[in-house]
Amino acid sequence: MAKQAEVIERMAGSKPHKGRKLALEIVTLLLFILFMMPFVIVVLNSMRTNSEIINEPVGWPQNIGQLWANISDVWNNPTFNFLSALKDSVIITVLSLAVISIFSSMAAWVLVRNKAKWSNFLFMMYVAAMVIPFQVVMFPLLTWFRTVGDFIHIPLLRSYQGIIFAYLGFGEAMSIFIFHGFIKGVPLELEEAADIDGCSRAGTFFRIVLPLIQPVFVTVLVLNGLWIWNDYLLPLLVLGASGSIRTIPLAVQGFNGAYVKQWNLIMVSTLLAMLPIIILYLFAQKYIVQGMVDGSIK
């Protein structure tokens, strides 16, 4: 009788648990549908004509082959100039990621291993910089770039070096914060052994520390890559809307005229802009999850 009562209690207790699990699954599914709707609308409207989108903004395409016609119009459109915008976006993203990841990982390593008071102070300053809104500094940034560029005789506006330097400044704080928490879990004994073997400080970092922080390194690359590739406001301020250097988000804006908006070309160009970063995320998602989990544990 006692065993039967125990079984009944377990069955009764499992029903609310199953109900909560089902409710969470339903909420998760609804949130997934909600967040995927913009992407679905972009894909569907990429297969429609401009008049179809204007008459019915949300609807099914009548001819799927219209997608290739829209892609051809975007590819051959001199206003968009997809290849030039793709080249500029790749150059800016790759070089910005290189300087952000290398400099921030080295800075975080020094801040972790140095026990001086100024080390904690600098780290707290980086953390504080993360909460400063970009809108507060965007107009002083332009004045400062113009003044410094005239002083050093190196143009910082409408140039690759200017936008890369800006991304380094705005992306360094969050990257150092992520690296700092992860490097704390790297055993100090490994670095001491490398010093005993005669390895230099730079060699210790690149041969010992950097391979150990590979998961979080990839995480920082992808997080900053998503931001830099899709960013619109900072390139608009530093590069200008009609400059010779234009990222893909700036080029997409060319289809959004003052009187005429080519919605089908806007949707197709947006879809083309998303594809590289989606492919990057699919290949690197394993490292992203591993880096976040390891960082939270450490």
Short mmCIF file of C-alpha atoms in Angstrom, two decimals:
data_model
loop_
_atom_site.label_atom_id
_atom_site.label_comp_id
_atom_site.label_asym_id
_atom_site.label_seq_id
_atom_site.Cartn_x
_atom_site.Cartn_y
_atom_site.Cartn_z
CA MET A 1 0.00 0.00 0.00
CA ALA A 2 2.82 2.36 0.82
CA LYS A 3 4.44 1.75 -2.55
CA GLN A 4 1.14 2.34 -4.37
CA ALA A 5 0.66 5.63 -2.52
CA GLU A 6 4.20 6.70 -3.43
CA VAL A 7 3.58 5.92 -7.11
CA ILE A 8 0.32 7.89 -7.05
CA GLU A 9 2.07 10.89 -5.48
CA ARG A 10 4.80 10.79 -8.14
CA MET A 11 2.24 10.65 -10.94
CA ALA A 12 0.27 13.51 -9.42
CA GLY A 13 3.43 15.56 -8.99
CA SER A 14 4.57 14.97 -12.57
CA LYS A 15 1.41 16.39 -14.15
CA PRO A 16 2.04 20.02 -13.09
CA HIS A 17 5.67 19.59 -14.15
CA LYS A 18 4.61 18.42 -17.61
CA GLY A 19 2.12 21.28 -17.81
CA ARG A 20 4.78 23.88 -17.04
CA LYS A 21 7.12 22.30 -19.59
CA LEU A 22 4.40 22.39 -22.26
CA ALA A 23 3.62 26.04 -21.45
CA LEU A 24 7.30 26.98 -21.74
CA GLU A 25 7.56 25.18 -25.08
CA ILE A 26 4.53 27.06 -26.39
CA VAL A 27 5.95 30.41 -25.22
CA THR A 28 9.30 29.55 -26.82
CA LEU A 29 7.59 28.69 -30.10
CA LEU A 30 5.61 31.95 -30.07
CA LEU A 31 8.75 33.98 -29.37
CA PHE A 32 10.56 32.16 -32.19
CA ILE A 33 7.75 33.01 -34.62
CA LEU A 34 7.72 36.63 -33.41
CA PHE A 35 11.45 37.15 -33.85
CA MET A 36 11.57 35.32 -37.20
CA MET A 37 8.73 37.31 -38.76
CA PRO A 38 10.93 40.21 -40.00
CA PHE A 39 13.29 37.74 -41.69
CA VAL A 40 10.36 35.86 -43.27
CA ILE A 41 8.87 39.14 -44.56
CA VAL A 42 12.24 40.10 -46.11
CA VAL A 43 12.53 36.70 -47.84
CA LEU A 44 8.94 36.73 -49.15
CA ASN A 45 9.08 40.34 -50.38
CA SER A 46 12.38 39.62 -52.14
CA MET A 47 10.34 37.41 -54.51
CA ARG A 48 7.79 40.12 -55.35
CA THR A 49 7.64 43.23 -57.51
CA ASN A 50 7.59 46.75 -56.13
CA SER A 51 3.91 47.25 -57.02
CA GLU A 52 2.93 44.01 -55.27
CA ILE A 53 4.69 45.10 -52.08
CA ILE A 54 3.04 48.53 -52.16
CA ASN A 55 -0.44 47.07 -52.70
CA GLU A 56 0.02 44.29 -50.13
CA PRO A 57 3.05 44.75 -47.83
CA VAL A 58 2.66 41.27 -46.31
CA GLY A 59 1.72 38.52 -48.72
CA TRP A 60 2.85 35.46 -50.64
CA PRO A 61 4.87 35.90 -53.85
CA GLN A 62 3.03 35.23 -57.11
CA ASN A 63 6.17 34.27 -59.01
CA ILE A 64 9.21 32.85 -57.20
CA GLY A 65 11.32 33.53 -60.28
CA GLN A 66 10.96 37.25 -59.52
CA LEU A 67 13.71 36.75 -56.92
CA TRP A 68 16.36 36.22 -59.63
CA ALA A 69 15.12 39.26 -61.53
CA ASN A 70 15.38 41.39 -58.39
CA ILE A 71 18.86 40.04 -57.65
CA SER A 72 19.91 40.88 -61.22
CA ASP A 73 18.54 44.43 -60.85
CA VAL A 74 20.43 44.93 -57.59
CA TRP A 75 23.64 43.39 -58.93
CA ASN A 76 23.66 45.60 -62.04
CA ASN A 77 22.37 48.74 -60.34
CA PRO A 78 25.04 51.50 -60.36
CA THR A 79 23.45 53.15 -57.31
CA PHE A 80 23.91 50.10 -55.11
CA ASN A 81 27.20 48.81 -56.63
CA PHE A 82 27.06 45.61 -54.61
CA LEU A 83 30.61 44.42 -55.30
CA SER A 84 32.14 47.73 -54.21
CA ALA A 85 30.00 47.86 -51.07
CA LEU A 86 30.80 44.22 -50.31
CA LYS A 87 34.53 44.90 -50.68
CA ASP A 88 34.37 47.92 -48.36
CA SER A 89 32.31 46.01 -45.77
CA VAL A 90 34.70 43.06 -45.81
CA ILE A 91 37.79 45.28 -45.47
CA ILE A 92 36.31 47.31 -42.61
CA THR A 93 34.90 44.29 -40.78
CA VAL A 94 38.00 42.09 -41.07
CA LEU A 95 40.52 44.79 -40.10
CA SER A 96 38.31 46.07 -37.27
CA LEU A 97 37.90 42.57 -35.87
CA ALA A 98 41.64 41.97 -36.09
CA VAL A 99 42.61 45.06 -34.10
CA ILE A 100 39.75 44.72 -31.60
CA SER A 101 40.38 41.05 -30.81
CA ILE A 102 44.18 41.26 -30.59
CA PHE A 103 44.40 44.52 -28.64
CA SER A 104 41.53 43.71 -26.26
CA SER A 105 42.79 40.19 -25.47
CA MET A 106 46.31 41.51 -24.77
CA ALA A 107 44.93 44.35 -22.64
CA ALA A 108 42.70 41.98 -20.66
CA TRP A 109 45.64 39.62 -20.07
CA VAL A 110 47.77 42.46 -18.70
CA LEU A 111 44.93 43.70 -16.48
CA VAL A 112 44.35 40.21 -15.07
CA ARG A 113 48.00 39.38 -14.38
CA ASN A 114 48.94 42.79 -13.00
CA LYS A 115 47.96 43.11 -9.34
CA ALA A 116 48.54 46.87 -9.06
CA LYS A 117 45.70 49.20 -8.05
CA TRP A 118 45.75 50.96 -11.41
CA SER A 119 44.87 47.66 -13.06
CA ASN A 120 41.52 47.42 -11.26
CA PHE A 121 40.92 51.11 -11.87
CA LEU A 122 41.47 50.76 -15.62
CA PHE A 123 39.24 47.70 -15.76
CA MET A 124 36.43 49.57 -14.00
CA MET A 125 36.87 52.45 -16.45
CA TYR A 126 36.39 50.02 -19.35
CA VAL A 127 33.29 48.62 -17.66
CA ALA A 128 31.95 52.14 -17.13
CA ALA A 129 32.55 52.95 -20.80
CA MET A 130 30.13 50.18 -21.78
CA VAL A 131 27.14 52.12 -20.40
CA ILE A 132 27.85 55.40 -22.23
CA PRO A 133 25.29 55.83 -25.05
CA PHE A 134 26.75 56.29 -28.50
CA GLN A 135 24.42 59.23 -29.17
CA VAL A 136 26.16 61.23 -26.45
CA VAL A 137 29.56 61.13 -28.15
CA MET A 138 28.74 60.90 -31.85
CA PHE A 139 28.86 64.64 -32.63
CA PRO A 140 31.96 65.37 -30.49
CA LEU A 141 33.51 62.35 -32.22
CA LEU A 142 33.25 64.04 -35.62
CA THR A 143 34.83 67.25 -34.34
CA TRP A 144 37.62 65.31 -32.64
CA PHE A 145 38.30 63.21 -35.75
CA ARG A 146 38.47 66.31 -37.91
CA THR A 147 40.83 68.11 -35.49
CA VAL A 148 43.14 65.13 -34.94
CA GLY A 149 43.20 64.33 -38.66
CA ASP A 150 44.32 67.88 -39.48
CA PHE A 151 46.97 67.73 -36.75
CA ILE A 152 48.56 64.40 -37.76
CA HIS A 153 47.88 64.94 -41.49
CA ILE A 154 46.10 61.58 -41.73
CA PRO A 155 42.43 61.81 -42.72
CA LEU A 156 40.14 60.11 -40.20
CA LEU A 157 36.88 61.05 -41.91
CA ARG A 158 35.80 59.25 -45.10
CA SER A 159 38.70 56.80 -44.78
CA TYR A 160 39.33 53.20 -43.79
CA GLN A 161 41.67 54.09 -40.94
CA GLY A 162 39.11 56.46 -39.42
CA ILE A 163 36.22 53.98 -39.29
CA ILE A 164 38.49 51.15 -38.08
CA PHE A 165 39.87 53.37 -35.32
CA ALA A 166 36.32 54.30 -34.31
CA TYR A 167 35.27 50.65 -34.11
CA LEU A 168 38.36 49.89 -32.03
CA GLY A 169 37.37 52.56 -29.53
CA PHE A 170 33.73 51.53 -29.26
CA GLY A 171 34.32 47.77 -29.30
CA GLU A 172 37.29 47.57 -26.95
CA ALA A 173 35.36 47.94 -23.68
CA MET A 174 32.97 45.01 -24.13
CA SER A 175 35.71 42.79 -25.58
CA ILE A 176 38.05 43.44 -22.65
CA PHE A 177 35.21 42.72 -20.24
CA ILE A 178 34.57 39.32 -21.89
CA PHE A 179 38.27 38.39 -22.13
CA HIS A 180 38.96 39.52 -18.57
CA GLY A 181 36.54 37.04 -17.01
CA PHE A 182 37.82 34.17 -19.14
CA ILE A 183 41.56 34.75 -18.69
CA LYS A 184 41.10 34.56 -14.91
CA GLY A 185 40.55 30.82 -15.37
CA VAL A 186 43.81 30.26 -17.26
CA PRO A 187 46.33 28.63 -14.85
CA LEU A 188 49.15 30.98 -13.96
CA GLU A 189 51.50 27.99 -13.63
CA LEU A 190 51.51 27.54 -17.41
CA GLU A 191 52.83 31.05 -17.92
CA GLU A 192 55.42 30.62 -15.17
CA ALA A 193 56.63 27.42 -16.82
CA ALA A 194 56.96 29.26 -20.13
CA ASP A 195 59.00 32.00 -18.39
CA ILE A 196 61.31 29.38 -16.90
CA ASP A 197 61.82 27.88 -20.38
CA GLY A 198 62.95 31.29 -21.62
CA CYS A 199 59.80 32.32 -23.49
CA SER A 200 59.29 36.07 -23.90
CA ARG A 201 56.17 37.82 -22.65
CA ALA A 202 54.81 38.16 -26.18
CA GLY A 203 55.63 34.52 -26.86
CA THR A 204 53.86 33.46 -23.66
CA PHE A 205 50.71 35.25 -24.73
CA PHE A 206 50.62 34.07 -28.34
CA ARG A 207 51.87 30.51 -27.70
CA ILE A 208 50.29 29.70 -24.34
CA VAL A 209 47.40 32.04 -23.49
CA LEU A 210 45.90 32.69 -26.92
CA PRO A 211 45.33 29.01 -27.83
CA LEU A 212 43.64 28.45 -24.45
CA ILE A 213 41.16 31.29 -24.97
CA GLN A 214 40.19 30.25 -28.50
CA PRO A 215 36.46 29.68 -27.71
CA VAL A 216 35.94 33.11 -26.18
CA PHE A 217 38.17 34.61 -28.90
CA VAL A 218 35.77 33.32 -31.56
CA THR A 219 32.83 34.53 -29.49
CA VAL A 220 34.25 38.06 -29.42
CA LEU A 221 34.90 37.90 -33.17
CA VAL A 222 31.33 36.88 -33.98
CA LEU A 223 29.65 39.32 -31.58
CA ASN A 224 31.67 42.25 -32.88
CA GLY A 225 31.35 41.01 -36.46
CA LEU A 226 27.55 41.03 -36.23
CA TRP A 227 27.66 44.57 -34.89
CA ILE A 228 30.17 45.97 -37.38
CA TRP A 229 28.69 44.29 -40.45
CA ASN A 230 25.15 45.52 -39.71
CA ASP A 231 26.06 48.93 -38.29
CA TYR A 232 24.60 51.94 -40.06
CA LEU A 233 24.95 55.03 -37.85
CA LEU A 234 28.71 55.05 -37.23
CA PRO A 235 29.64 54.51 -40.93
CA LEU A 236 27.11 57.18 -41.86
CA LEU A 237 28.83 59.69 -39.55
CA VAL A 238 32.45 58.79 -40.33
CA LEU A 239 32.21 57.79 -44.01
CA GLY A 240 29.22 59.87 -45.12
CA ALA A 241 26.23 58.80 -47.18
CA SER A 242 27.77 59.73 -50.54
CA GLY A 243 31.45 59.04 -49.95
CA SER A 244 33.68 56.82 -52.08
CA ILE A 245 33.78 54.25 -49.24
CA ARG A 246 30.36 52.74 -48.48
CA THR A 247 29.39 49.72 -46.45
CA ILE A 248 26.43 47.56 -47.48
CA PRO A 249 23.97 49.23 -45.05
CA LEU A 250 24.88 52.62 -46.54
CA ALA A 251 24.50 51.27 -50.07
CA VAL A 252 21.05 49.83 -49.27
CA GLN A 253 19.96 53.32 -48.26
CA GLY A 254 20.48 54.36 -51.90
CA PHE A 255 17.24 52.60 -52.87
CA ASN A 256 15.33 54.66 -50.31
CA GLY A 257 14.79 57.90 -52.22
CA ALA A 258 12.98 61.01 -51.08
CA TYR A 259 10.01 60.39 -53.40
CA VAL A 260 10.40 56.83 -54.69
CA LYS A 261 11.22 53.76 -52.61
CA GLN A 262 12.15 50.60 -54.48
CA TRP A 263 10.93 48.15 -51.87
CA ASN A 264 11.71 45.00 -53.85
CA LEU A 265 15.34 46.09 -54.34
CA ILE A 266 15.59 47.16 -50.70
CA MET A 267 14.44 43.70 -49.59
CA VAL A 268 16.78 41.85 -51.93
CA SER A 269 19.79 43.97 -51.02
CA THR A 270 18.98 43.46 -47.33
CA LEU A 271 18.80 39.70 -47.91
CA LEU A 272 22.16 39.73 -49.72
CA ALA A 273 23.65 41.73 -46.86
CA MET A 274 22.46 39.18 -44.30
CA LEU A 275 23.74 36.07 -46.05
CA PRO A 276 27.49 36.41 -45.25
CA ILE A 277 26.93 37.02 -41.55
CA ILE A 278 24.38 34.18 -41.35
CA ILE A 279 26.90 31.80 -42.92
CA LEU A 280 29.58 32.99 -40.48
CA TYR A 281 27.27 32.41 -37.53
CA LEU A 282 26.33 28.91 -38.69
CA PHE A 283 29.99 27.89 -38.89
CA ALA A 284 30.99 29.53 -35.60
CA GLN A 285 27.93 28.85 -33.40
CA LYS A 286 29.68 25.91 -31.69
CA TYR A 287 32.47 28.18 -30.52
CA ILE A 288 30.02 30.90 -29.48
CA VAL A 289 28.07 28.58 -27.19
CA GLN A 290 31.25 27.02 -25.80
CA GLY A 291 32.80 30.42 -25.15
CA MET A 292 29.73 31.75 -23.36
CA VAL A 293 29.36 28.61 -21.22
CA ASP A 294 33.05 28.49 -20.31
CA GLY A 295 33.08 32.21 -19.58
CA SER A 296 30.07 31.95 -17.26
CA ILE A 297 31.67 29.05 -15.37
CA LYS A 298 35.00 30.80 -14.98
#
